[in-house]
Short mmCIF file of C-alpha atoms in Angstrom, two decimals:
data_model
loop_
_atom_site.label_atom_id
_atom_site.label_comp_id
_atom_site.label_asym_id
_atom_site.label_seq_id
_atom_site.Cartn_x
_atom_site.Cartn_y
_atom_site.Cartn_z
CA MET D 1304 -45.69 47.54 -47.06
CA VAL D 1305 -42.98 49.94 -45.98
CA GLU D 1306 -45.42 51.74 -43.73
CA ASN D 1307 -46.30 48.47 -41.93
CA THR D 1308 -42.61 47.71 -41.38
CA ASN D 1309 -41.98 51.13 -39.93
CA GLU D 1310 -45.00 50.82 -37.67
CA THR D 1311 -43.70 47.46 -36.42
CA MET D 1312 -40.27 48.92 -35.68
CA ASN D 1313 -41.82 51.81 -33.83
CA GLU D 1314 -43.78 49.41 -31.64
CA ILE D 1315 -40.52 47.69 -30.59
CA GLU D 1316 -38.37 49.52 -28.10
CA VAL D 1317 -34.91 49.46 -29.59
CA GLN D 1318 -32.24 49.61 -26.90
CA SER D 1319 -28.88 51.23 -27.04
CA PHE D 1320 -26.02 49.47 -25.22
CA GLU D 1321 -22.84 50.72 -23.65
CA ILE D 1322 -19.60 49.07 -22.61
CA GLY D 1323 -20.14 47.09 -19.42
CA ASP D 1324 -23.81 46.38 -20.01
CA TYR D 1325 -25.01 42.80 -19.51
CA VAL D 1326 -27.12 41.31 -22.31
CA SER D 1327 -28.77 38.00 -23.09
CA GLY D 1328 -28.46 36.46 -26.50
CA VAL D 1329 -28.99 33.35 -28.57
CA VAL D 1330 -26.23 31.88 -30.72
CA THR D 1331 -27.29 32.06 -34.38
CA LYS D 1332 -24.02 31.30 -36.12
CA VAL D 1333 -20.76 29.62 -35.09
CA GLU D 1334 -17.77 30.48 -37.24
CA GLU D 1335 -14.20 29.28 -36.78
CA LYS D 1336 -12.92 32.29 -34.83
CA GLN D 1337 -16.11 33.99 -33.65
CA VAL D 1338 -19.76 33.49 -32.72
CA VAL D 1339 -22.75 35.57 -33.87
CA VAL D 1340 -25.44 36.23 -31.27
CA GLU D 1341 -28.93 37.70 -31.71
CA ILE D 1342 -29.66 40.32 -29.02
CA PRO D 1343 -33.37 40.97 -28.34
CA ASN D 1344 -34.51 44.61 -28.78
CA SER D 1345 -31.26 45.51 -30.51
CA LYS D 1346 -30.71 46.68 -34.06
CA LEU D 1347 -27.21 45.26 -33.88
CA ASP D 1348 -26.06 41.67 -33.78
CA GLY D 1349 -23.57 40.58 -31.14
CA ILE D 1350 -20.14 39.20 -31.95
CA ILE D 1351 -18.13 37.06 -29.50
CA PRO D 1352 -14.48 36.68 -30.52
CA ILE D 1353 -13.05 33.21 -29.87
CA SER D 1354 -10.75 34.67 -27.19
CA GLU D 1355 -13.81 35.85 -25.25
CA LEU D 1356 -15.65 32.53 -25.25
CA THR D 1357 -13.74 30.73 -22.49
CA ALA D 1358 -10.78 31.07 -20.16
CA LEU D 1359 -9.15 28.10 -21.89
CA HIS D 1360 -7.26 28.10 -25.17
CA ILE D 1361 -9.41 26.60 -27.95
CA GLU D 1362 -8.76 26.21 -31.67
CA LYS D 1363 -12.35 26.52 -32.89
CA ALA D 1364 -15.37 28.40 -31.53
CA GLU D 1365 -17.49 25.26 -31.81
CA ASP D 1366 -15.39 23.77 -29.02
CA ALA D 1367 -17.13 26.16 -26.60
CA VAL D 1368 -20.70 26.86 -27.84
CA ASN D 1369 -23.40 25.56 -30.17
CA ILE D 1370 -26.12 27.19 -32.27
CA GLY D 1371 -29.18 27.81 -30.11
CA ASP D 1372 -27.28 28.26 -26.85
CA GLU D 1373 -28.67 31.04 -24.65
CA LEU D 1374 -25.84 33.06 -23.15
CA THR D 1375 -25.37 35.88 -20.65
CA LEU D 1376 -22.77 38.28 -21.99
CA VAL D 1377 -21.14 41.63 -21.28
CA VAL D 1378 -20.55 44.39 -23.82
CA THR D 1379 -16.85 45.10 -24.34
CA LYS D 1380 -17.11 47.37 -27.39
CA VAL D 1381 -19.85 49.14 -29.39
CA GLU D 1382 -19.29 49.34 -33.12
CA ASP D 1383 -21.48 50.73 -35.91
CA GLU D 1384 -22.46 47.29 -37.19
CA ALA D 1385 -22.19 45.06 -34.08
CA LEU D 1386 -21.80 44.76 -30.35
CA ILE D 1387 -18.55 43.08 -29.29
CA LEU D 1388 -19.37 40.76 -26.39
CA SER D 1389 -17.63 38.51 -23.87
CA LYS D 1390 -18.85 35.30 -22.34
CA ARG D 1391 -15.52 34.66 -20.62
CA ARG D 1392 -15.74 37.77 -18.43
CA VAL D 1393 -19.26 36.98 -17.22
CA ASP D 1394 -18.26 33.42 -16.39
CA ALA D 1395 -15.18 34.70 -14.58
CA GLU D 1396 -17.09 37.14 -12.38
CA LYS D 1397 -19.49 34.43 -11.28
CA ALA D 1398 -16.66 31.97 -10.82
CA TRP D 1399 -14.50 34.24 -8.66
CA GLU D 1400 -17.41 34.85 -6.31
CA HIS D 1401 -18.13 31.12 -6.06
CA LEU D 1402 -14.45 30.25 -5.62
CA ALA D 1403 -13.90 32.86 -2.93
CA ASP D 1404 -16.73 31.33 -0.93
CA LYS D 1405 -15.24 27.82 -1.31
CA PHE D 1406 -11.79 29.09 -0.38
CA ALA D 1407 -13.07 30.78 2.79
CA LYS D 1408 -14.83 27.59 3.88
CA SER D 1409 -11.95 25.28 2.86
CA GLU D 1410 -14.40 23.34 0.72
CA TYR D 1411 -13.47 21.25 -2.30
CA ILE D 1412 -14.49 22.03 -5.87
CA GLU D 1413 -15.20 19.43 -8.53
CA ALA D 1414 -14.02 19.92 -12.10
CA THR D 1415 -12.78 18.09 -15.18
CA VAL D 1416 -9.16 18.24 -16.26
CA ASN D 1417 -9.25 20.11 -19.58
CA ASP D 1418 -5.64 19.98 -20.59
CA VAL D 1419 -2.17 18.79 -19.64
CA VAL D 1420 0.66 21.27 -20.01
CA LYS D 1421 4.29 21.32 -19.02
CA GLY D 1422 4.41 21.25 -15.26
CA GLY D 1423 0.81 20.43 -14.44
CA LEU D 1424 -2.90 20.32 -15.28
CA VAL D 1425 -5.29 23.00 -16.53
CA ILE D 1426 -8.82 23.18 -15.09
CA ASP D 1427 -11.76 25.29 -16.29
CA VAL D 1428 -13.95 26.43 -13.40
CA GLY D 1429 -15.17 29.60 -15.04
CA VAL D 1430 -11.63 30.86 -14.73
CA ARG D 1431 -8.42 29.08 -15.58
CA GLY D 1432 -7.15 26.99 -12.71
CA PHE D 1433 -3.71 25.38 -12.59
CA VAL D 1434 -2.64 22.26 -10.72
CA PRO D 1435 1.18 22.01 -10.42
CA ALA D 1436 2.55 18.51 -11.00
CA SER D 1437 3.64 18.33 -7.35
CA LEU D 1438 0.01 18.86 -6.27
CA VAL D 1439 -1.61 16.33 -8.61
CA ASP D 1440 -1.39 13.37 -6.23
CA ASP D 1441 0.29 12.25 -3.02
CA HIS D 1442 2.91 10.35 -5.00
CA PHE D 1443 5.10 11.11 -8.00
CA VAL D 1444 3.15 10.94 -11.27
CA GLU D 1445 5.31 10.17 -14.28
CA ASP D 1446 2.61 10.52 -16.97
CA LEU D 1447 0.16 13.37 -16.34
CA SER D 1448 -1.75 12.63 -19.55
CA THR D 1449 -3.69 9.90 -17.75
CA TYR D 1450 -5.58 12.65 -15.89
CA LYS D 1451 -6.92 14.45 -18.98
CA GLY D 1452 -10.71 14.38 -19.12
CA LYS D 1453 -10.93 13.02 -15.58
CA LEU D 1454 -13.47 14.45 -13.13
CA MET D 1455 -11.67 15.19 -9.86
CA GLU D 1456 -11.97 17.08 -6.60
CA PHE D 1457 -9.60 19.92 -5.81
CA LYS D 1458 -8.76 22.14 -2.90
CA ILE D 1459 -7.98 25.83 -3.51
CA VAL D 1460 -4.51 26.62 -2.20
CA GLU D 1461 -4.11 30.09 -3.73
CA LEU D 1462 -6.69 32.58 -5.02
CA ASP D 1463 -5.90 36.08 -6.34
CA GLN D 1464 -8.58 37.62 -8.55
CA GLU D 1465 -6.56 40.75 -9.33
CA LYS D 1466 -3.71 38.68 -10.71
CA ASN D 1467 -6.14 36.17 -12.24
CA ARG D 1468 -4.31 33.44 -10.32
CA LEU D 1469 -5.98 30.23 -9.15
CA ILE D 1470 -3.82 27.34 -7.87
CA LEU D 1471 -5.52 24.05 -7.06
CA SER D 1472 -4.42 20.83 -5.36
CA HIS D 1473 -5.73 17.31 -5.67
CA ARG D 1474 -2.92 16.02 -3.45
CA ASP D 1475 -4.42 17.82 -0.44
CA VAL D 1476 -7.77 16.15 -1.10
CA VAL D 1477 -6.13 12.72 -1.19
CA LYS D 1478 -4.10 13.33 1.97
CA GLU D 1479 -7.06 14.68 3.93
CA GLU D 1480 -9.22 11.76 2.82
CA LYS D 1481 -6.56 9.29 3.89
CA GLU D 1482 -6.20 11.01 7.25
CA LYS D 1483 -9.95 10.85 7.76
CA ASN D 1484 -10.02 7.14 6.92
CA LYS D 1485 -7.05 6.59 9.18
CA ARG D 1486 -8.77 8.20 12.17
CA GLU D 1487 -11.90 6.14 11.58
CA LEU D 1488 -9.97 2.91 11.19
CA LEU D 1489 -7.81 3.46 14.26
CA SER D 1490 -10.91 4.12 16.34
CA ASN D 1491 -12.66 0.94 15.15
CA ILE D 1492 -9.93 -1.65 14.61
CA LYS D 1493 -9.04 -3.93 17.50
CA GLU D 1494 -6.61 -6.65 18.45
CA GLY D 1495 -7.51 -10.01 16.94
CA ASP D 1496 -9.26 -8.59 13.85
CA VAL D 1497 -8.50 -10.31 10.55
CA ARG D 1498 -8.27 -7.95 7.57
CA GLU D 1499 -7.43 -7.98 3.89
CA GLY D 1500 -4.63 -5.66 2.79
CA THR D 1501 -2.10 -4.79 0.11
CA VAL D 1502 1.68 -4.79 0.46
CA GLU D 1503 2.74 -1.13 0.14
CA ARG D 1504 6.43 -1.17 1.11
CA ILE D 1505 9.13 -3.69 1.96
CA THR D 1506 12.04 -2.98 4.31
CA ASP D 1507 14.78 -5.12 5.82
CA PHE D 1508 12.78 -5.54 9.03
CA GLY D 1509 9.34 -6.25 7.60
CA ALA D 1510 6.52 -5.27 5.25
CA PHE D 1511 4.01 -2.42 5.47
CA ILE D 1512 0.46 -3.45 4.62
CA ASN D 1513 -2.32 -1.04 3.65
CA ILE D 1514 -5.54 -2.12 5.38
CA GLY D 1515 -8.11 0.40 4.23
CA GLY D 1516 -6.06 3.57 4.12
CA VAL D 1517 -3.77 2.83 7.07
CA ASP D 1518 -0.40 1.10 6.92
CA GLY D 1519 0.39 -1.56 9.48
CA LEU D 1520 3.72 -3.35 9.98
CA VAL D 1521 4.22 -7.08 9.62
CA HIS D 1522 7.56 -7.65 11.32
CA ILE D 1523 9.87 -10.11 9.56
CA SER D 1524 9.27 -12.59 12.40
CA GLN D 1525 5.53 -12.52 11.67
CA LEU D 1526 5.73 -13.23 7.94
CA SER D 1527 6.08 -17.00 8.05
CA PHE D 1528 6.65 -20.00 10.29
CA ASN D 1529 9.83 -20.63 8.29
CA HIS D 1530 13.01 -18.68 8.86
CA VAL D 1531 13.03 -15.57 6.64
CA ASN D 1532 16.25 -13.77 5.71
CA HIS D 1533 14.46 -10.90 3.95
CA PRO D 1534 10.73 -10.05 3.59
CA SER D 1535 11.05 -10.14 -0.23
CA GLU D 1536 11.37 -13.92 0.08
CA VAL D 1537 7.72 -14.04 1.18
CA VAL D 1538 5.88 -10.99 -0.24
CA ASN D 1539 6.12 -8.46 -3.07
CA VAL D 1540 4.80 -4.90 -3.36
CA GLY D 1541 1.21 -5.05 -4.61
CA ASP D 1542 0.46 -8.50 -3.19
CA LYS D 1543 -2.98 -9.00 -1.62
CA VAL D 1544 -2.58 -10.59 1.81
CA THR D 1545 -4.64 -11.59 4.83
CA VAL D 1546 -3.36 -10.26 8.15
CA LYS D 1547 -4.27 -10.50 11.83
CA VAL D 1548 -4.10 -7.44 14.08
CA LEU D 1549 -1.64 -8.01 16.93
CA SER D 1550 -1.81 -4.57 18.56
CA VAL D 1551 -3.12 -1.03 17.96
CA ASP D 1552 -1.55 2.20 19.25
CA PRO D 1553 -3.82 5.12 18.14
CA GLU D 1554 -1.65 7.74 19.83
CA ARG D 1555 1.42 6.71 17.84
CA ASP D 1556 -0.57 5.72 14.72
CA ARG D 1557 0.92 2.24 14.84
CA ILE D 1558 -0.64 -1.09 14.00
CA SER D 1559 1.22 -4.37 14.36
CA LEU D 1560 0.08 -7.15 12.05
CA SER D 1561 0.83 -10.80 11.40
CA ILE D 1562 0.57 -12.90 8.26
CA LYS D 1563 1.89 -15.97 10.08
CA ASP D 1564 -1.07 -16.07 12.46
CA THR D 1565 -3.51 -16.39 9.53
CA LEU D 1566 -1.72 -19.46 8.15
CA PRO D 1567 -2.21 -23.09 9.22
CA GLY D 1568 0.02 -23.79 12.25
CA PRO D 1569 3.15 -25.90 11.69
CA TRP D 1570 1.79 -28.52 14.09
CA GLU D 1571 -1.52 -28.82 12.26
CA GLY D 1572 -1.75 -32.33 10.76
CA ILE D 1573 1.68 -33.22 12.11
CA SER D 1574 0.54 -36.79 12.90
CA GLU D 1575 0.04 -37.30 9.16
CA LYS D 1576 3.58 -36.14 8.42
CA LEU D 1577 5.47 -37.93 11.20
CA LYS D 1578 5.05 -41.38 12.67
CA VAL D 1579 6.46 -42.92 15.85
CA GLY D 1580 9.53 -44.89 14.84
CA SER D 1581 10.27 -42.89 11.72
CA VAL D 1582 13.79 -41.54 11.14
CA ILE D 1583 14.24 -37.97 9.86
CA GLU D 1584 16.85 -35.25 9.56
CA GLY D 1585 16.68 -32.07 11.58
CA THR D 1586 18.62 -28.99 12.61
CA VAL D 1587 19.80 -28.35 16.14
CA LYS D 1588 18.15 -25.08 17.12
CA ARG D 1589 18.86 -24.79 20.85
CA LEU D 1590 21.01 -26.52 23.42
CA VAL D 1591 19.87 -26.56 27.04
CA SER D 1592 21.11 -28.35 30.13
CA PHE D 1593 18.58 -31.18 29.79
CA GLY D 1594 18.85 -31.78 26.05
CA ALA D 1595 18.65 -30.37 22.52
CA PHE D 1596 15.74 -28.96 20.54
CA VAL D 1597 15.84 -30.12 16.93
CA GLU D 1598 13.68 -28.61 14.14
CA VAL D 1599 12.43 -31.47 11.97
CA LEU D 1600 9.86 -29.49 9.93
CA PRO D 1601 9.42 -25.69 9.49
CA GLY D 1602 8.26 -24.43 12.87
CA VAL D 1603 8.22 -27.94 14.44
CA GLU D 1604 10.84 -28.66 17.08
CA GLY D 1605 11.26 -31.81 19.11
CA LEU D 1606 13.31 -32.52 22.21
CA VAL D 1607 16.20 -34.93 22.26
CA HIS D 1608 16.60 -35.49 26.01
CA ILE D 1609 20.19 -35.64 27.23
CA SER D 1610 19.68 -39.31 27.96
CA GLN D 1611 18.78 -39.88 24.29
CA ILE D 1612 21.71 -38.01 22.74
CA SER D 1613 24.41 -40.69 23.01
CA GLN D 1614 24.97 -44.18 24.30
CA LYS D 1615 27.98 -42.81 26.11
CA HIS D 1616 27.53 -40.86 29.29
CA ILE D 1617 27.69 -37.08 28.73
CA ASN D 1618 27.44 -34.26 31.25
CA THR D 1619 26.01 -31.64 28.87
CA PRO D 1620 24.64 -31.68 25.27
CA HIS D 1621 27.43 -29.25 24.30
CA GLU D 1622 29.90 -32.13 24.52
CA VAL D 1623 28.30 -33.76 21.48
CA LEU D 1624 26.25 -31.15 19.61
CA LYS D 1625 26.38 -27.57 18.39
CA GLU D 1626 23.62 -25.25 17.24
CA GLY D 1627 22.98 -25.29 13.49
CA GLU D 1628 24.24 -28.85 13.12
CA THR D 1629 22.22 -31.31 10.99
CA VAL D 1630 21.46 -34.60 12.74
CA LYS D 1631 19.40 -37.71 12.23
CA VAL D 1632 16.76 -38.45 14.85
CA LYS D 1633 14.16 -41.11 15.55
CA VAL D 1634 10.62 -40.23 16.62
CA LEU D 1635 9.91 -41.71 20.04
CA ASP D 1636 6.63 -40.03 20.88
CA LEU D 1637 4.26 -37.54 19.20
CA ASN D 1638 1.45 -35.52 20.82
CA GLU D 1639 -0.20 -33.20 18.27
CA ALA D 1640 -2.70 -31.79 20.79
CA GLU D 1641 0.08 -30.57 23.08
CA ASN D 1642 2.61 -29.79 20.30
CA ARG D 1643 5.10 -32.15 21.85
CA LEU D 1644 7.63 -34.33 20.05
CA SER D 1645 10.18 -36.64 21.69
CA LEU D 1646 13.23 -37.65 19.66
CA SER D 1647 16.29 -39.85 20.03
CA MET D 1648 19.74 -39.89 18.52
CA LYS D 1649 21.01 -42.70 20.73
CA GLU D 1650 18.73 -45.28 19.17
CA LEU D 1651 20.32 -44.68 15.79
CA GLU D 1652 23.86 -45.36 17.07
CA GLU D 1653 25.48 -48.76 16.58
CA PRO D 1654 25.42 -50.82 19.81
CA GLU D 1655 28.70 -50.55 21.72
CA VAL D 1656 30.68 -53.82 21.46
CA LYS D 1657 32.83 -54.72 24.52
CA GLU D 1658 36.29 -56.07 23.65
CA LYS D 1659 37.24 -59.58 24.93
CA VAL D 1660 40.69 -60.06 26.49
CA GLU D 1661 42.44 -63.06 24.89
CA LEU D 1662 45.10 -64.88 26.97
CA PRO D 1663 48.20 -66.41 25.37
CA GLN D 1664 47.80 -70.09 24.44
CA GLU D 1665 50.30 -71.21 27.05
CA GLU D 1666 48.50 -69.37 29.79
CA ARG D 1667 45.15 -70.99 29.04
CA GLY D 1668 43.90 -73.93 31.21
CA PHE D 1669 46.26 -73.45 34.15
CA GLN D 1670 45.45 -75.44 37.27
CA LEU D 1671 44.91 -74.14 40.77
CA GLY D 1672 47.47 -76.65 42.05
CA ASP D 1673 50.14 -75.17 39.86
CA VAL D 1674 49.60 -71.78 41.41
CA ILE D 1675 49.71 -73.22 44.98
CA GLY D 1676 52.81 -75.22 44.20
CA ASP D 1677 54.62 -72.17 43.00
CA GLN D 1678 53.77 -70.34 46.15
CA LEU D 1679 55.06 -73.26 48.38
CA LYS D 1680 58.31 -73.31 46.54
CA LYS D 1681 58.84 -69.68 47.27
CA LEU D 1682 58.22 -70.28 51.01
CA LYS D 1683 60.85 -73.09 51.16
CA LEU D 1684 63.38 -70.79 49.68
#
């Protein structure tokens, strides 16, 4: 029996390994802090310390490998009873070569966020990559833990194999993608287009709407047909809105938008709201030489002609009215098709009553003869 065993061993070429040799092995045992590997044609088993399994910090060896895994390893130490091996160093050599190629071509790499540490994210791409918090996204991120386990694209911003330093950025990926979308949108969008968007920012002069990666401005005057003191009266950040493109300036990256132009016009259905002869209140908006324009509904102004302002004769509307004043008017004529409304203030005034001159009782019923007689008496004198 012993002779057969010896013959079998003689038939197998037993190899001797040195530090730096590459070997292939199969995981036969996974302990807490190390892994046992069977090396073909070797009289020694291989041992991979937990620190040599991966570039990341792990608590247990089973977090990196499983029994039956076939691994490519490098010999780091030869002992009497085992070969000390490293998987981490083999992975790193392959990774640095791959990463250098990506870095030279400015290409993105895809990887899963393995851990969140103070100041950023940790990525395993064969070597340990670090994403500073400032490079995680194109906006401030308060809670980085939401990125753990997430598959993301990164751009290499710094690579130094000698110092084992790899700095990655997801922010650059986001910014470049937005710029690409912006170029495409600006080349395709045109005046008159109607788009869906999201309110990104609100300022005193208007609201910025994101329409597919590009922000366009809705000026405060284009938010509503009603008077708006501040855009926050109409929209909030995050609101979904429909906008119409007013103008596009690709050279200056500017898009002017309107929410107002997507809404029903103030004159639409006006004949159902106002009737000829009806009396309503309005606000004097403008005074001109021939009359006053009075707003009776949001965005609906009618003309009170100078001849319809007062029953008294006036030379200019300024004699009777002032801008901003609230007045009552009567609808004289309404033309919805032409957006024309004729109003009157005069017809709501009380008719002017002329005073009668009363003569004293003794002076009533005098005769013509009495007057002539008096005149003759004066001549005789």
